Amino acid sequence: MVINGKAEVPAGLWEKCQACGAMVYRKEVEANLGVCPECGYHRRIDARTRIEQLTDPGSFEEFLADLSPTDPLKFKDRIPYRERIRAQQKKTGEHEAVVVGKAYIRGRPVILGVMNPAFIMASMGSVVGEKVTTAIERSTEENLPFVMVTSSGGARMQEGMVSLVQMAKTSAALARFDDSGGLYIVVATDPTTAGVAASFASLGDIILAEPAAMMGFAGPRVIKNTIRTELPEGFQTAEFMLEKGYVDRIVPRAKLGREIARVVDYCGK
Amino acid sequence: MSSQPATNSSSNGVAAGHLGFEKPLLRIENEIVTLENEQRTTGRDMSVDIKAMRTRLTKMTKRLYSHLTAWETVQVARHPTRPLVPDYINYFVRDFCELHGDRYFGDDRAMLTGFGRIGPYKVMVIGHNKGKDTNERITCNFGCAHPEGYRKSLRMMKLAEKFNLPVVCLIDTQGAYPGIGAEERGISRAIAVNLMEMSRLRTQVVCVVIGEGGSGGALGIGVGDRVAMFEHSFYSVISPEGCAAILWRTSDERERAAESLKLTAKELKKLDIIDQYLPEPLGGAHRDPKAAARTLETYLVDSLRELRRFKIDTVLRKRYERIRNLGQFFESADAKTRAKAKAKAKAGGGDGSALARGRRTQPRLGRSPTTLAQ
């Protein structure tokens, strides 16, 4: 499923590209991996679509598929957290905001994690933290490269500190993976921000990013309100992060599999 | 997530140094002053009345501070005269030797670092510095560190590791600074690297939230073998104002947000995020900084003594287990299995097959994370 901004793509045959405004044929966009055929704008795609695009057909074996969130804070909000979760589960058909498993990418076995921007903006709560951590530990045990496709609005507010400490948990697992000599590849996609950016999304041995993906720690609105000036053009994009030295390569969606395989081959695993 | 500069509560018409909810205390204090003045001018002995008033003041303070709301706690934690990291250093760190700079970019004054002696231990002290007066606050950027602050702290941790000094981290920040320079110099990466390196630092690490624990900026020096908080400090994934602005679309709901976020020391102890909370003097640390400093010093010395007893490999294994077990979730998406597990857990006989919570149950996949530790 291609996600158009916040809402999913409606069932029409034609739709407007949110970047260039061109009317594009829906099937053509899908065939083009969710990239606008006119301007090359990379739309957000959900986790299953990503896995289908990236892995060898039928090779993906998911683990921890049933892990689902509790409500540790009994969070009081306009809409109770439990209801938010239930609505998201119904909407996406997923239990949580990340999918992890073992897969083959162009014949190379890897442990793969993919965040799902369709699920509460792939915010990180206990379940996301646990699944990512387990995936890292699996990579350590099985001596396989770990590929993480990130996209996230940050820590999940409704799980409070329980979500913040998931940053420490995933990073600690990565330290052990690093000690064991494991290869960790990050694929940063739109948007990779806040708590996820300030933990596992920034710790890759190699960091690839999709074109124009938003990448940053603080939200642009927060920065604008703090410094009270306009933000420079292209601020907090993948290209900006490449220029500043925080991204290795910007890779269009169609070439991701090939690039990952290349890095895996170079690193000898 | 980061927070915006906090507004202190002095804007609500209450005399400086008093918080909005402390009005009853202010009233009694004013009465005491009036009585004392009267005694001085008229020469009449008012000591009985004054004593009674003082007793009332103590009682009232006790009553107010024994059940602060979450939002009141936030206000106390941000109190303009609450002791800061340099105050605690002055009180109990002997022979403090400040060290500057990250060796890459500059010296971030929002992060204060240096050698010092606490009790019988030589340690590395790392802490946020909010600054005392306006000038200092500007120099220190109100305790909001940039990437160079986190890299500076990491440099000092590595130094401590090399020379076998334990690390003491004192947390007091609204959050990492949300600015253009911070993003350009990789604030995400700086914090992430700290989290990773602190988890495997081969020396003892003790962390205490002394005031504000603002999100990633706090956690960036908050991974350790022991994590504690002062009773009236808070630690949160996002500021109550920020949370209210996102969820209720108005910062007026900050009280409700503070409550929902479970950001107080007592709540976080219940959630197993921290090991313990340190009691504060009556009416908060700012009313008796010396006493607060004694409590903190005792806690640090005790924790270090305990940690120094173990081999460093044991310390590291336990640190990993501690971090590894943070979080809670259902192992099954099936509502019936979940309900059963919950009921079982409630009855005390939970085997954790479907409900994994905190450090109480064994992780899944038929192995324990400790096997990985060796």
XYZ file of C-alpha atoms in Angstrom:
643
model
C 0.000 0.000 0.000
C 1.283 3.423 -0.902
C 0.634 6.023 1.737
C -0.232 9.448 0.458
C 0.732 11.914 3.143
C -1.276 11.113 6.227
C -4.181 9.438 4.501
C -3.986 6.294 2.462
C -4.356 6.518 -1.258
C -8.046 6.540 -2.146
C -9.363 3.938 -4.500
C -9.434 6.186 -7.564
C -7.567 5.319 -10.724
C -5.835 8.654 -11.016
C -4.315 10.722 -8.291
C -2.338 13.854 -7.738
C 1.346 13.628 -6.776
C 1.755 15.614 -3.589
C 5.185 16.814 -4.662
C 4.794 17.908 -8.297
C 1.011 18.026 -8.565
C 0.945 15.930 -11.715
C -1.998 13.604 -12.254
C -0.541 10.131 -12.234
C -2.034 6.734 -12.913
C -2.253 4.868 -9.639
C -1.172 1.510 -11.021
C 1.832 3.124 -12.612
C 2.922 4.603 -9.270
C 2.549 1.224 -7.625
C 4.505 -0.487 -10.377
C 7.134 2.182 -9.880
C 7.523 1.147 -6.195
C 5.530 4.128 -4.947
C 7.774 6.629 -6.691
C 6.150 9.352 -8.798
C 6.952 8.619 -12.474
C 6.918 12.359 -13.209
C 9.130 13.858 -10.500
C 10.697 10.908 -8.688
C 9.071 11.779 -5.374
C 9.360 8.810 -2.983
C 6.053 8.239 -1.257
C 5.825 6.501 2.070
C 5.034 2.826 1.769
C 3.907 0.420 4.452
C 6.100 -2.335 5.893
C 4.637 -5.247 3.892
C 5.015 -3.409 0.605
C 8.604 -2.593 1.500
C 9.391 -6.192 2.360
C 7.854 -7.352 -0.902
C 9.946 -4.835 -2.840
C 13.200 -5.522 -1.038
C 13.390 -9.255 -0.388
C 13.609 -12.315 -2.618
C 10.087 -13.636 -3.243
C 8.821 -15.877 -0.466
C 12.042 -15.602 1.566
C 10.737 -13.501 4.447
C 10.170 -15.390 7.701
C 8.656 -13.088 10.282
C 9.281 -13.470 13.983
C 7.535 -11.994 17.024
C 4.534 -11.300 14.802
C 2.109 -11.475 17.717
C 3.793 -9.031 20.053
C 1.292 -6.317 20.860
C 1.213 -3.235 23.041
C -0.058 -2.908 26.590
C -0.999 0.390 28.123
C 1.701 0.727 30.803
C 0.705 4.247 31.854
C -3.052 3.794 31.509
C -2.603 6.887 29.404
C -5.389 9.427 29.554
C -5.766 11.305 26.323
C -8.655 12.639 24.256
C -8.822 9.127 22.845
C -7.634 6.358 25.221
C -4.368 4.750 24.104
C -5.981 1.314 23.915
C -8.577 2.617 21.488
C -5.965 4.371 19.389
C -4.068 1.105 19.158
C -7.162 -0.882 18.285
C -8.111 1.588 15.555
C -4.590 1.460 14.103
C -4.557 -2.326 14.205
C -7.835 -2.439 12.379
C -6.728 0.122 9.822
C -3.368 -1.479 9.031
C -3.971 -5.148 9.805
C -0.749 -5.084 11.861
C -0.270 -5.513 15.593
C 2.418 -2.877 15.833
C 4.627 -0.386 14.020
C 7.530 -2.615 13.027
C 7.899 -5.941 11.223
C 11.026 -8.045 11.813
C 12.220 -11.334 10.380
C 14.794 -13.261 8.455
C 14.992 -12.691 4.710
C 17.110 -12.973 1.625
C 18.080 -9.865 -0.286
C 19.430 -10.815 -3.709
C 20.455 -14.147 -2.324
C 22.151 -12.808 0.802
C 20.631 -13.916 4.098
C 19.944 -11.030 6.500
C 17.862 -10.148 9.508
C 15.487 -7.416 8.367
C 13.433 -4.884 10.294
C 10.993 -2.531 8.617
C 9.113 0.241 10.373
C 5.581 0.990 9.303
C 4.763 4.683 8.917
C 1.108 3.761 8.502
C 0.945 2.728 12.180
C 0.896 5.797 14.516
C 3.719 7.263 12.434
C 5.873 4.232 13.389
C 6.424 5.686 16.826
C 8.545 3.551 19.145
C 6.939 2.016 22.192
C 7.797 -1.171 24.083
C 6.848 -3.462 21.215
C 8.953 -1.678 18.620
C 11.876 -1.585 21.076
C 11.512 -5.263 21.880
C 11.192 -6.399 18.278
C 14.159 -4.351 17.081
C 16.255 -5.524 20.042
C 15.345 -9.154 19.415
C 16.191 -8.751 15.739
C 19.618 -7.391 16.691
C 20.185 -10.274 19.094
C 19.173 -12.755 16.380
C 21.672 -11.158 14.027
C 24.353 -11.562 16.692
C 23.456 -15.202 17.329
C 23.131 -16.198 13.708
C 26.065 -14.082 12.589
C 23.983 -12.331 9.929
C 23.937 -8.733 8.744
C 21.146 -6.634 10.216
C 19.256 -4.355 7.852
C 16.885 -1.839 9.414
C 14.541 0.261 7.299
C 13.710 3.185 9.576
C 10.886 5.694 9.555
C 9.447 7.117 12.716
C 8.001 10.149 14.405
C 10.008 9.245 17.521
C 9.236 7.743 20.882
C 5.573 6.938 21.546
C 4.310 9.563 23.927
C 1.506 7.399 25.265
C 4.036 4.975 26.732
C 5.992 7.788 28.383
C 9.375 6.872 29.846
C 8.779 3.230 28.996
C 9.118 4.259 25.369
C 12.095 6.595 25.906
C 14.204 3.836 27.455
C 13.685 1.706 24.343
C 16.313 3.994 22.821
C 18.803 2.710 25.385
C 17.672 -0.874 24.944
C 18.104 -0.993 21.171
C 21.434 0.860 21.383
C 22.750 -1.531 24.036
C 21.899 -4.512 21.821
C 23.700 -2.799 18.945
C 26.796 -2.367 21.112
C 26.936 -6.156 21.584
C 26.284 -6.750 17.904
C 29.101 -4.331 17.112
C 31.425 -6.129 19.561
C 30.648 -9.392 17.782
C 31.736 -7.894 14.463
C 28.258 -7.783 12.966
C 27.357 -5.611 9.999
C 24.528 -3.142 10.561
C 22.965 -1.309 7.623
C 20.411 1.453 8.134
C 18.057 2.465 5.351
C 16.592 5.790 6.443
C 13.240 6.580 4.856
C 10.777 9.421 5.259
C 10.620 10.459 8.113
C 13.401 9.256 10.417
C 13.265 11.533 13.419
C 13.518 12.126 17.171
C 13.893 9.101 19.476
C 14.511 6.654 16.651
C 16.984 9.014 14.944
C 18.769 9.474 18.285
C 19.181 5.731 18.763
C 19.347 2.813 16.325
C 18.734 4.827 13.135
C 22.020 6.714 13.627
C 24.182 3.768 14.625
C 24.552 1.930 11.312
C 27.990 0.913 10.088
C 26.543 2.067 6.802
C 23.657 4.515 6.554
C 21.735 4.640 3.273
C 18.849 7.040 2.763
C 16.042 7.435 0.275
C 16.006 10.704 -1.679
C 14.440 13.666 0.144
C 13.616 11.604 3.227
C 13.138 13.830 6.254
C 15.861 13.126 8.813
C 16.419 14.979 12.060
C 16.145 15.049 15.813
C 13.908 17.973 16.740
C 10.753 18.707 14.780
C 11.097 21.665 12.404
C 8.255 23.472 14.136
C 9.937 23.143 17.535
C 13.190 24.496 16.096
C 11.384 27.380 14.411
C 9.619 28.302 17.638
C 12.866 28.159 19.582
C 15.149 30.152 17.306
C 12.417 32.290 15.732
C 13.895 32.391 12.254
C 13.056 30.603 9.032
C 14.766 27.295 8.450
C 17.112 26.996 5.455
C 15.881 25.333 2.263
C 16.338 21.569 2.319
C 17.005 21.523 6.079
C 16.755 18.063 7.679
C 16.530 16.129 4.433
C 18.591 13.088 3.451
C 20.614 15.361 1.142
C 21.303 17.749 4.033
C 22.438 14.853 6.208
C 24.690 13.580 3.415
C 26.280 16.998 3.094
C 26.825 17.218 6.863
C 28.405 13.786 6.942
C 25.723 11.668 8.569
C 24.613 9.586 5.584
C 26.851 7.388 3.407
C 24.764 7.230 0.251
C 21.431 8.381 -1.066
C 19.842 5.508 -2.905
C 16.651 5.571 -4.968
C 14.136 2.953 -3.938
C 14.612 0.796 -7.045
C 18.318 0.349 -6.295
C 18.130 -0.368 -2.571
C 18.343 -4.164 -2.847
C 21.370 -3.994 -5.104
C 23.152 -1.471 -2.859
C 22.488 -3.483 0.296
C 23.815 -6.624 -1.382
C 26.928 -4.738 -2.472
C 27.682 -3.539 1.067
C 27.056 -7.028 2.448
C 29.552 -8.435 -0.059
C 32.192 -5.860 0.816
C 31.866 -6.518 4.518
C 32.361 -10.220 3.945
C 29.270 -11.641 5.573
C 11.531 14.654 21.173
C 12.681 17.857 22.681
C 11.050 20.461 24.739
C 10.702 24.146 24.428
C 12.146 26.550 26.987
C 10.174 26.260 30.178
C 8.234 29.119 31.570
C 8.770 29.445 35.234
C 5.870 29.877 37.493
C 6.917 33.280 38.800
C 4.492 34.730 36.274
C 1.432 33.854 38.323
C 1.595 36.805 40.670
C 3.226 35.001 43.572
C 6.302 36.436 45.274
C 9.641 35.300 43.883
C 10.685 31.876 45.108
C 7.151 30.708 45.730
C 5.191 28.522 43.386
C 1.521 28.987 42.656
C 0.418 26.084 44.802
C 2.510 27.381 47.701
C 0.250 30.386 48.367
C -0.877 29.028 51.757
C 2.767 28.798 52.816
C 3.447 32.345 51.705
C 0.497 33.553 53.750
C 1.833 31.932 56.925
C 5.367 33.149 56.258
C 4.058 36.683 55.837
C 2.228 36.399 59.119
C 5.420 35.286 60.826
C 7.253 38.291 59.410
C 4.476 40.598 60.626
C 4.646 39.094 64.112
C 8.417 39.403 64.219
C 8.246 43.043 63.135
C 5.625 43.748 65.739
C 7.802 42.160 68.410
C 10.720 44.293 67.342
C 8.834 47.588 67.213
C 6.604 47.189 70.274
C 8.974 45.134 72.389
C 6.146 42.771 73.313
C 7.029 39.084 73.560
C 5.330 37.324 70.642
C 7.473 34.183 70.743
C 4.579 31.877 71.596
C 2.569 33.093 68.600
C 5.596 32.915 66.351
C 6.354 29.390 67.447
C 2.770 28.324 66.816
C 2.918 29.874 63.374
C 6.144 28.060 62.596
C 4.588 24.767 63.608
C 1.673 25.547 61.326
C 4.088 26.326 58.524
C 5.875 23.000 58.921
C 2.597 21.123 59.044
C 1.257 22.900 55.998
C 4.507 22.314 54.040
C 4.391 18.650 54.952
C 0.792 18.432 53.841
C 1.381 20.211 50.538
C 4.536 18.303 49.672
C 3.315 14.883 50.684
C 0.977 14.763 47.720
C 2.205 17.042 45.008
C 0.413 16.604 41.710
C 2.532 15.752 38.684
C 2.380 19.338 37.434
C 3.340 20.708 40.875
C 6.316 18.333 40.846
C 7.360 19.722 37.470
C 7.242 23.219 38.940
C 9.344 22.234 41.943
C 11.858 20.494 39.666
C 12.158 23.708 37.650
C 12.250 25.989 40.690
C 14.600 28.925 40.007
C 16.500 28.379 43.247
C 16.630 24.579 43.091
C 20.231 23.396 43.581
C 22.027 22.751 40.299
C 24.917 20.469 39.391
C 27.604 23.069 40.343
C 25.909 23.476 43.746
C 26.150 19.778 44.473
C 29.757 19.785 43.290
C 30.481 22.613 45.726
C 28.793 20.779 48.558
C 30.398 17.384 48.354
C 32.801 16.891 45.440
C 36.283 17.567 46.798
C 39.165 18.797 44.666
C 36.950 19.193 41.592
C 39.073 19.533 38.470
C 36.957 20.757 35.562
C 37.877 19.460 32.111
C 36.784 21.165 28.928
C 36.064 20.384 25.306
C 35.043 17.580 22.990
C 38.274 17.703 20.902
C 36.211 18.086 17.716
C 34.270 21.295 17.795
C 34.240 23.172 21.060
C 33.425 23.309 24.729
C 29.714 23.061 25.477
C 29.087 24.812 28.779
C 25.693 23.144 29.094
C 27.655 20.035 30.028
C 29.913 20.274 33.060
C 32.603 17.605 33.354
C 35.662 16.912 35.471
C 37.583 14.789 37.948
C 36.533 14.888 41.566
C 36.501 12.998 44.827
C 33.286 11.752 46.376
C 33.682 10.001 49.714
C 36.604 7.600 49.323
C 36.309 7.496 45.509
C 38.035 9.318 42.711
C 35.359 9.761 40.036
C 34.470 11.459 36.773
C 31.575 13.850 37.306
C 29.339 14.651 34.349
C 26.263 16.842 34.581
C 24.073 19.367 32.842
C 24.562 22.951 33.915
C 21.562 25.257 33.667
C 23.365 28.297 35.096
C 22.541 30.363 38.174
C 22.032 33.913 36.945
C 21.054 35.374 33.593
C 24.602 35.661 32.265
C 25.529 32.170 33.288
C 22.274 30.803 31.926
C 23.021 32.273 28.532
C 26.600 30.926 28.580
C 25.272 27.504 29.534
C 22.384 27.715 27.063
C 19.993 27.009 29.973
C 21.392 23.497 30.284
C 20.357 22.487 26.768
C 23.391 20.762 25.302
C 24.463 20.675 21.664
C 26.129 17.638 20.030
C 29.517 18.802 21.300
C 28.173 18.546 24.847
C 27.346 14.879 24.383
C 30.669 14.247 22.657
C 32.456 16.038 25.470
C 30.709 13.840 28.022
C 31.609 10.736 26.024
C 35.233 11.802 25.848
C 35.282 12.109 29.637
C 33.600 8.722 30.060
C 36.247 7.097 27.873
C 38.912 8.842 29.920
C 37.328 7.497 33.094
C 37.176 4.014 31.592
C 40.842 4.137 30.665
C 41.918 5.091 34.171
C 39.381 2.966 35.989
C 37.381 5.809 37.512
C 33.658 5.359 38.066
C 31.352 7.820 36.314
C 28.709 9.887 38.080
C 26.079 11.509 35.835
C 23.820 14.214 37.231
C 20.872 14.928 34.962
C 19.153 18.301 34.858
C 17.995 19.508 31.455
C 14.892 20.487 29.535
C 16.321 18.508 26.645
C 18.948 18.690 23.945
C 18.884 22.050 22.172
C 16.534 22.158 19.186
C 18.449 24.384 16.779
C 19.970 24.476 13.316
C 23.563 24.035 14.501
C 22.597 21.068 16.655
C 21.042 19.315 13.652
C 23.950 20.216 11.374
C 26.448 18.738 13.791
C 24.448 15.561 14.244
C 22.613 15.746 17.566
C 20.850 12.452 16.811
C 24.114 10.658 16.210
C 25.759 12.247 19.268
C 23.018 11.029 21.617
C 22.774 7.621 19.944
C 26.507 7.019 20.285
C 26.354 7.958 23.968
C 23.564 5.427 24.548
C 25.541 2.711 22.806
C 28.872 3.486 24.461
C 27.445 3.944 27.947
C 25.888 0.498 27.738
C 29.343 -1.042 27.292
C 31.561 1.374 29.205
C 33.966 -0.753 31.242
C 33.591 1.186 34.459
C 30.797 1.744 36.961
C 28.172 4.321 36.006
C 25.682 5.889 38.427
C 23.036 8.320 37.140
C 20.778 10.596 39.162
C 18.076 12.939 37.881
C 18.402 15.949 40.194
C 15.860 18.274 38.566
C 14.513 18.061 35.041
C 14.921 14.877 33.056
C 14.058 16.123 29.596
C 13.752 13.319 27.070
C 16.673 12.210 24.869
C 18.831 15.042 26.156
C 18.586 13.546 29.635
C 18.890 9.916 28.557
C 22.030 10.882 26.600
C 23.940 10.776 29.903
C 21.453 8.499 31.651
C 22.437 4.903 30.908
C 24.101 3.210 33.850
C 24.300 0.558 36.536
C 22.181 2.547 38.925
C 19.572 5.131 37.976
C 17.910 7.205 40.672
C 15.874 10.388 40.919
C 15.307 13.008 43.543
C 11.807 12.788 44.996
C 10.555 15.996 43.361
C 12.443 15.752 40.099
C 10.766 14.474 36.942
C 11.811 12.438 33.945
C 9.739 12.444 30.789
C 9.700 11.453 27.141
C 8.383 14.930 26.295
C 7.684 18.107 28.268
C 4.105 18.342 29.581
C 3.696 21.490 27.468
C 4.874 19.715 24.336
C 2.662 16.716 24.999
C -0.373 18.917 25.579
C 0.325 20.846 22.382
C 0.398 17.625 20.362
C -2.430 15.654 21.939
C -4.813 18.400 23.016
C -3.522 21.033 20.604
C -3.157 23.541 23.447
C -0.490 23.921 26.115
C -3.260 24.787 28.611
C -3.696 21.078 29.139
C -0.169 20.731 30.520
C -1.453 19.687 33.952
C -3.422 16.850 32.441
C -0.475 15.913 30.218
C 1.894 15.884 33.214
C -0.475 13.554 35.023
C -0.849 11.232 32.033
C 2.877 10.985 31.338
C 3.627 9.387 34.752
C 6.772 11.445 35.005
C 7.257 11.565 38.787
C 9.894 9.583 40.653
C 7.290 7.481 42.452
C 5.528 6.492 39.238
C 8.796 5.703 37.495
C 9.898 3.515 40.381
C 6.647 1.583 39.985
C 7.342 1.204 36.266
C 10.870 -0.106 37.025
C 12.451 2.697 35.004
C 14.519 3.816 38.006
C 15.969 1.853 40.908
C 14.959 4.233 43.651
C 14.128 7.803 44.520
C 15.977 9.939 47.014
C 13.920 11.789 49.628
C 14.159 15.561 49.571
C 14.193 17.910 52.534
C 10.794 19.183 53.633
C 9.395 21.519 50.991
C 11.894 20.529 48.287
C 15.662 20.588 47.750
C 15.679 24.372 47.306
C 14.557 24.884 50.911
C 17.590 23.031 52.271
C 20.202 22.397 49.560
C 22.754 21.195 52.108
C 20.489 18.401 53.286
C 19.706 17.431 49.689
C 23.441 17.340 48.971
C 24.018 15.018 51.937
C 21.343 12.637 50.654
C 22.858 12.624 47.176
C 26.390 12.137 48.454
C 25.325 9.202 50.628
C 23.495 7.608 47.722
C 26.486 7.957 45.402
C 28.999 6.620 47.918
C 26.764 3.661 48.795
C 26.105 2.815 45.148
C 29.761 3.016 44.212
C 30.779 0.881 47.173
C 28.241 -1.741 46.139
C 29.278 -1.670 42.468
C 32.992 -1.719 43.221
C 32.530 -5.117 44.865
C 31.724 -6.823 41.559
C 34.069 -7.712 38.753
C 33.593 -5.321 35.870
C 32.312 -8.133 33.633
C 29.578 -8.842 36.154
C 28.710 -5.148 36.316
C 28.438 -5.022 32.530
C 26.320 -8.154 32.347
C 23.944 -6.818 34.949
C 23.816 -3.444 33.239
C 22.790 -5.131 30.005
C 20.141 -7.226 31.707
C 18.772 -4.146 33.393
C 18.438 -2.290 30.095
C 17.323 -5.378 28.177
C 14.317 -5.938 30.406
C 12.877 -2.448 30.089
C 9.427 -2.347 28.565
C 6.256 -4.375 28.611
C 4.066 -5.999 25.996
C 1.746 -8.857 25.319
C 3.342 -11.849 23.671
C 0.126 -12.881 22.052
C -2.225 -10.740 20.022
C -5.082 -13.041 20.897
C -7.353 -11.327 23.399
C -8.343 -14.519 25.208
C -4.765 -15.642 25.833
C -3.946 -12.158 27.032
C -6.829 -12.023 29.452
C -5.796 -15.393 30.868
C -2.192 -14.318 31.289
C -3.296 -11.157 32.996
C -5.524 -13.001 35.416
C -2.723 -15.433 36.145
C -0.220 -12.642 36.701
C -2.677 -10.983 39.058
C -3.103 -14.189 41.017
C 0.648 -14.259 41.414
C 1.078 -17.451 39.432
C 1.883 -15.882 36.088
C 4.380 -17.842 34.066
C 4.759 -14.952 31.680
C 3.834 -17.051 28.711
C 1.717 -14.346 27.217
C 2.273 -11.275 29.327
C 5.816 -10.048 29.569
C 6.317 -7.151 31.855
C 9.407 -5.338 32.998
C 12.016 -7.542 34.608
C 9.620 -10.010 36.070
C 9.324 -12.517 33.311
C 11.726 -14.398 31.145
C 12.066 -13.166 27.597
C 10.834 -15.252 24.735
C 12.372 -17.409 22.027
C 13.205 -20.042 24.591
C 16.368 -18.431 25.846
C 17.321 -15.782 28.292
C 19.304 -12.723 27.295
C 21.921 -13.660 29.859
C 23.129 -16.466 27.616
C 24.097 -13.788 25.174
C 25.986 -11.919 27.821
C 28.782 -14.410 28.199
